[in-house]
Amino acid sequence: MTKGTMQSPKEDEERKPLEDEKAQSKDAASRYAALRNHSIRFEDAIDPNAARVDKLGKLDVVFGRGKGYQNLPGNKRMRTIIEKYKMEYHTLKRAEKKRLVEKVYNEIIEGGVRFLKKANN
């Protein structure tokens, strides 16, 4: 908005959801960065306002231990992708490993994968 112009209440209402979305995105990015730098625990990196999921998608990855989680299609797919790059990863230098991890992550999230954690309650 330039100096001397007025903004209608409607324009203000239209801009507010975009600002809220940007703030949430920035907050999520800062939580991810803190997690990546090992300055917070995984549980603290999860958005406290995250939506509940009632039905799993076929590509969803669910965090957990045991056969119940290992046999989920999304978890199997993720392990297959990781296994495909494992030998290459061990041959790379540290700087190159970061690029490979990003490549693997991008391949995993292809197709709208969600990373989920089962609620405690």
PDB file of C-alpha atoms in Angstrom:
ATOM      1  CA  MET A   1       0.000   0.000   0.000  1.00  0.00           C
ATOM      2  CA  THR A   2       1.445   3.371  -0.989  1.00  0.00           C
ATOM      3  CA  LYS A   3       1.389   6.432   1.212  1.00  0.00           C
ATOM      4  CA  GLY A   4      -1.878   8.321   1.017  1.00  0.00           C
ATOM      5  CA  THR A   5      -4.004   5.449  -0.308  1.00  0.00           C
ATOM      6  CA  MET A   6      -6.697   3.677   1.637  1.00  0.00           C
ATOM      7  CA  GLN A   7      -7.385  -0.015   1.642  1.00  0.00           C
ATOM      8  CA  SER A   8     -10.895  -1.386   1.765  1.00  0.00           C
ATOM      9  CA  PRO A   9     -11.865  -3.840   4.522  1.00  0.00           C
ATOM     10  CA  LYS A  10     -12.471  -6.465   1.831  1.00  0.00           C
ATOM     11  CA  GLU A  11      -8.890  -6.151   0.536  1.00  0.00           C
ATOM     12  CA  ASP A  12      -7.641  -6.384   4.101  1.00  0.00           C
ATOM     13  CA  GLU A  13      -9.641  -9.601   4.672  1.00  0.00           C
ATOM     14  CA  GLU A  14      -8.342 -11.112   1.420  1.00  0.00           C
ATOM     15  CA  ARG A  15      -4.743 -10.413   2.399  1.00  0.00           C
ATOM     16  CA  LYS A  16      -5.028 -11.790   5.949  1.00  0.00           C
ATOM     17  CA  PRO A  17      -5.238 -15.515   4.970  1.00  0.00           C
ATOM     18  CA  LEU A  18      -2.154 -15.080   2.779  1.00  0.00           C
ATOM     19  CA  GLU A  19      -0.245 -13.471   5.636  1.00  0.00           C
ATOM     20  CA  ASP A  20      -1.351 -16.239   8.016  1.00  0.00           C
ATOM     21  CA  GLU A  21      -0.237 -18.869   5.494  1.00  0.00           C
ATOM     22  CA  LYS A  22       3.162 -17.179   5.092  1.00  0.00           C
ATOM     23  CA  ALA A  23       3.608 -17.034   8.874  1.00  0.00           C
ATOM     24  CA  GLN A  24       2.754 -20.746   9.206  1.00  0.00           C
ATOM     25  CA  SER A  25       5.143 -21.630   6.396  1.00  0.00           C
ATOM     26  CA  LYS A  26       7.934 -19.602   8.018  1.00  0.00           C
ATOM     27  CA  ASP A  27       7.226 -21.255  11.384  1.00  0.00           C
ATOM     28  CA  ALA A  28       7.332 -24.723   9.794  1.00  0.00           C
ATOM     29  CA  ALA A  29      10.602 -23.874   8.044  1.00  0.00           C
ATOM     30  CA  SER A  30      12.190 -22.714  11.297  1.00  0.00           C
ATOM     31  CA  ARG A  31      11.057 -25.917  13.082  1.00  0.00           C
ATOM     32  CA  TYR A  32      12.523 -28.006  10.252  1.00  0.00           C
ATOM     33  CA  ALA A  33      15.826 -26.101  10.380  1.00  0.00           C
ATOM     34  CA  ALA A  34      16.051 -26.589  14.145  1.00  0.00           C
ATOM     35  CA  LEU A  35      15.346 -30.309  13.728  1.00  0.00           C
ATOM     36  CA  ARG A  36      17.951 -30.601  10.967  1.00  0.00           C
ATOM     37  CA  ASN A  37      20.525 -28.902  13.202  1.00  0.00           C
ATOM     38  CA  HIS A  38      19.655 -31.262  16.081  1.00  0.00           C
ATOM     39  CA  SER A  39      18.660 -28.391  18.354  1.00  0.00           C
ATOM     40  CA  ILE A  40      15.143 -29.783  18.959  1.00  0.00           C
ATOM     41  CA  ARG A  41      13.562 -33.216  19.250  1.00  0.00           C
ATOM     42  CA  PHE A  42      11.439 -34.722  16.471  1.00  0.00           C
ATOM     43  CA  GLU A  43       8.269 -34.438  18.565  1.00  0.00           C
ATOM     44  CA  ASP A  44       8.849 -30.692  18.996  1.00  0.00           C
ATOM     45  CA  ALA A  45       9.245 -30.197  15.234  1.00  0.00           C
ATOM     46  CA  ILE A  46       5.690 -31.350  14.540  1.00  0.00           C
ATOM     47  CA  ASP A  47       3.239 -28.519  14.027  1.00  0.00           C
ATOM     48  CA  PRO A  48       0.988 -28.415  17.113  1.00  0.00           C
ATOM     49  CA  ASN A  49      -1.904 -27.368  14.856  1.00  0.00           C
ATOM     50  CA  ALA A  50      -1.425 -30.259  12.437  1.00  0.00           C
ATOM     51  CA  ALA A  51      -4.626 -31.736  11.068  1.00  0.00           C
ATOM     52  CA  ARG A  52      -5.707 -35.211  12.147  1.00  0.00           C
ATOM     53  CA  VAL A  53      -5.709 -37.874   9.446  1.00  0.00           C
ATOM     54  CA  ASP A  54      -8.407 -40.535   9.537  1.00  0.00           C
ATOM     55  CA  LYS A  55      -7.466 -42.414   6.381  1.00  0.00           C
ATOM     56  CA  LEU A  56      -3.956 -43.180   5.147  1.00  0.00           C
ATOM     57  CA  GLY A  57      -3.043 -42.601   1.541  1.00  0.00           C
ATOM     58  CA  LYS A  58      -1.200 -45.385  -0.270  1.00  0.00           C
ATOM     59  CA  LEU A  59       2.019 -43.326  -0.321  1.00  0.00           C
ATOM     60  CA  ASP A  60       1.870 -41.972   3.245  1.00  0.00           C
ATOM     61  CA  VAL A  61       4.864 -42.673   5.471  1.00  0.00           C
ATOM     62  CA  VAL A  62       3.985 -43.357   9.111  1.00  0.00           C
ATOM     63  CA  PHE A  63       6.729 -43.048  11.725  1.00  0.00           C
ATOM     64  CA  GLY A  64       6.945 -45.963  14.140  1.00  0.00           C
ATOM     65  CA  ARG A  65       8.600 -49.268  14.929  1.00  0.00           C
ATOM     66  CA  GLY A  66       7.639 -52.840  14.188  1.00  0.00           C
ATOM     67  CA  LYS A  67       5.975 -54.870  11.452  1.00  0.00           C
ATOM     68  CA  GLY A  68       2.767 -52.839  11.606  1.00  0.00           C
ATOM     69  CA  TYR A  69       4.647 -49.815  10.310  1.00  0.00           C
ATOM     70  CA  GLN A  70       7.149 -51.657   8.125  1.00  0.00           C
ATOM     71  CA  ASN A  71       4.419 -53.265   6.043  1.00  0.00           C
ATOM     72  CA  LEU A  72       2.634 -50.033   5.142  1.00  0.00           C
ATOM     73  CA  PRO A  73       2.934 -49.372   1.367  1.00  0.00           C
ATOM     74  CA  GLY A  74       4.333 -45.853   1.796  1.00  0.00           C
ATOM     75  CA  ASN A  75       6.969 -47.042   4.266  1.00  0.00           C
ATOM     76  CA  LYS A  76       7.957 -49.904   1.929  1.00  0.00           C
ATOM     77  CA  ARG A  77       8.260 -47.472  -0.976  1.00  0.00           C
ATOM     78  CA  MET A  78      10.429 -45.123   1.089  1.00  0.00           C
ATOM     79  CA  ARG A  79      12.753 -47.962   2.142  1.00  0.00           C
ATOM     80  CA  THR A  80      13.052 -49.125  -1.490  1.00  0.00           C
ATOM     81  CA  ILE A  81      14.062 -45.625  -2.605  1.00  0.00           C
ATOM     82  CA  ILE A  82      16.598 -45.309   0.229  1.00  0.00           C
ATOM     83  CA  GLU A  83      18.038 -48.748  -0.526  1.00  0.00           C
ATOM     84  CA  LYS A  84      18.512 -47.732  -4.172  1.00  0.00           C
ATOM     85  CA  TYR A  85      20.910 -44.923  -3.161  1.00  0.00           C
ATOM     86  CA  LYS A  86      22.615 -46.519  -0.148  1.00  0.00           C
ATOM     87  CA  MET A  87      25.763 -47.749  -1.916  1.00  0.00           C
ATOM     88  CA  GLU A  88      26.232 -44.422  -3.688  1.00  0.00           C
ATOM     89  CA  TYR A  89      25.804 -42.532  -0.393  1.00  0.00           C
ATOM     90  CA  HIS A  90      28.654 -44.442   1.267  1.00  0.00           C
ATOM     91  CA  THR A  91      31.051 -43.568  -1.565  1.00  0.00           C
ATOM     92  CA  LEU A  92      30.442 -39.796  -1.417  1.00  0.00           C
ATOM     93  CA  LYS A  93      32.173 -37.025   0.492  1.00  0.00           C
ATOM     94  CA  ARG A  94      30.215 -35.040   3.068  1.00  0.00           C
ATOM     95  CA  ALA A  95      29.251 -32.127   0.787  1.00  0.00           C
ATOM     96  CA  GLU A  96      28.042 -34.500  -1.913  1.00  0.00           C
ATOM     97  CA  LYS A  97      26.017 -36.539   0.598  1.00  0.00           C
ATOM     98  CA  LYS A  98      23.828 -33.542   1.366  1.00  0.00           C
ATOM     99  CA  ARG A  99      22.883 -33.202  -2.311  1.00  0.00           C
ATOM    100  CA  LEU A 100      22.107 -36.903  -2.550  1.00  0.00           C
ATOM    101  CA  VAL A 101      19.928 -36.791   0.579  1.00  0.00           C
ATOM    102  CA  GLU A 102      17.948 -33.904  -0.921  1.00  0.00           C
ATOM    103  CA  LYS A 103      17.555 -35.890  -4.153  1.00  0.00           C
ATOM    104  CA  VAL A 104      16.307 -38.940  -2.220  1.00  0.00           C
ATOM    105  CA  TYR A 105      13.910 -36.793  -0.170  1.00  0.00           C
ATOM    106  CA  ASN A 106      12.496 -35.186  -3.327  1.00  0.00           C
ATOM    107  CA  GLU A 107      11.977 -38.628  -4.865  1.00  0.00           C
ATOM    108  CA  ILE A 108      10.199 -39.839  -1.716  1.00  0.00           C
ATOM    109  CA  ILE A 109       7.806 -36.885  -1.550  1.00  0.00           C
ATOM    110  CA  GLU A 110       6.907 -37.151  -5.241  1.00  0.00           C
ATOM    111  CA  GLY A 111       3.192 -37.714  -5.656  1.00  0.00           C
ATOM    112  CA  GLY A 112       2.028 -35.979  -2.477  1.00  0.00           C
ATOM    113  CA  VAL A 113       3.513 -38.158   0.252  1.00  0.00           C
ATOM    114  CA  ARG A 114       2.710 -37.152   3.813  1.00  0.00           C
ATOM    115  CA  PHE A 115       4.921 -37.970   6.791  1.00  0.00           C
ATOM    116  CA  LEU A 116       2.663 -38.913   9.681  1.00  0.00           C
ATOM    117  CA  LYS A 117       2.998 -39.798  13.340  1.00  0.00           C
ATOM    118  CA  LYS A 118       0.372 -41.792  15.177  1.00  0.00           C
ATOM    119  CA  ALA A 119      -1.342 -39.724  17.860  1.00  0.00           C
ATOM    120  CA  ASN A 120      -0.769 -40.856  21.430  1.00  0.00           C
ATOM    121  CA  ASN A 121      -4.445 -40.620  22.370  1.00  0.00           C
TER     122      ASN A 121
END
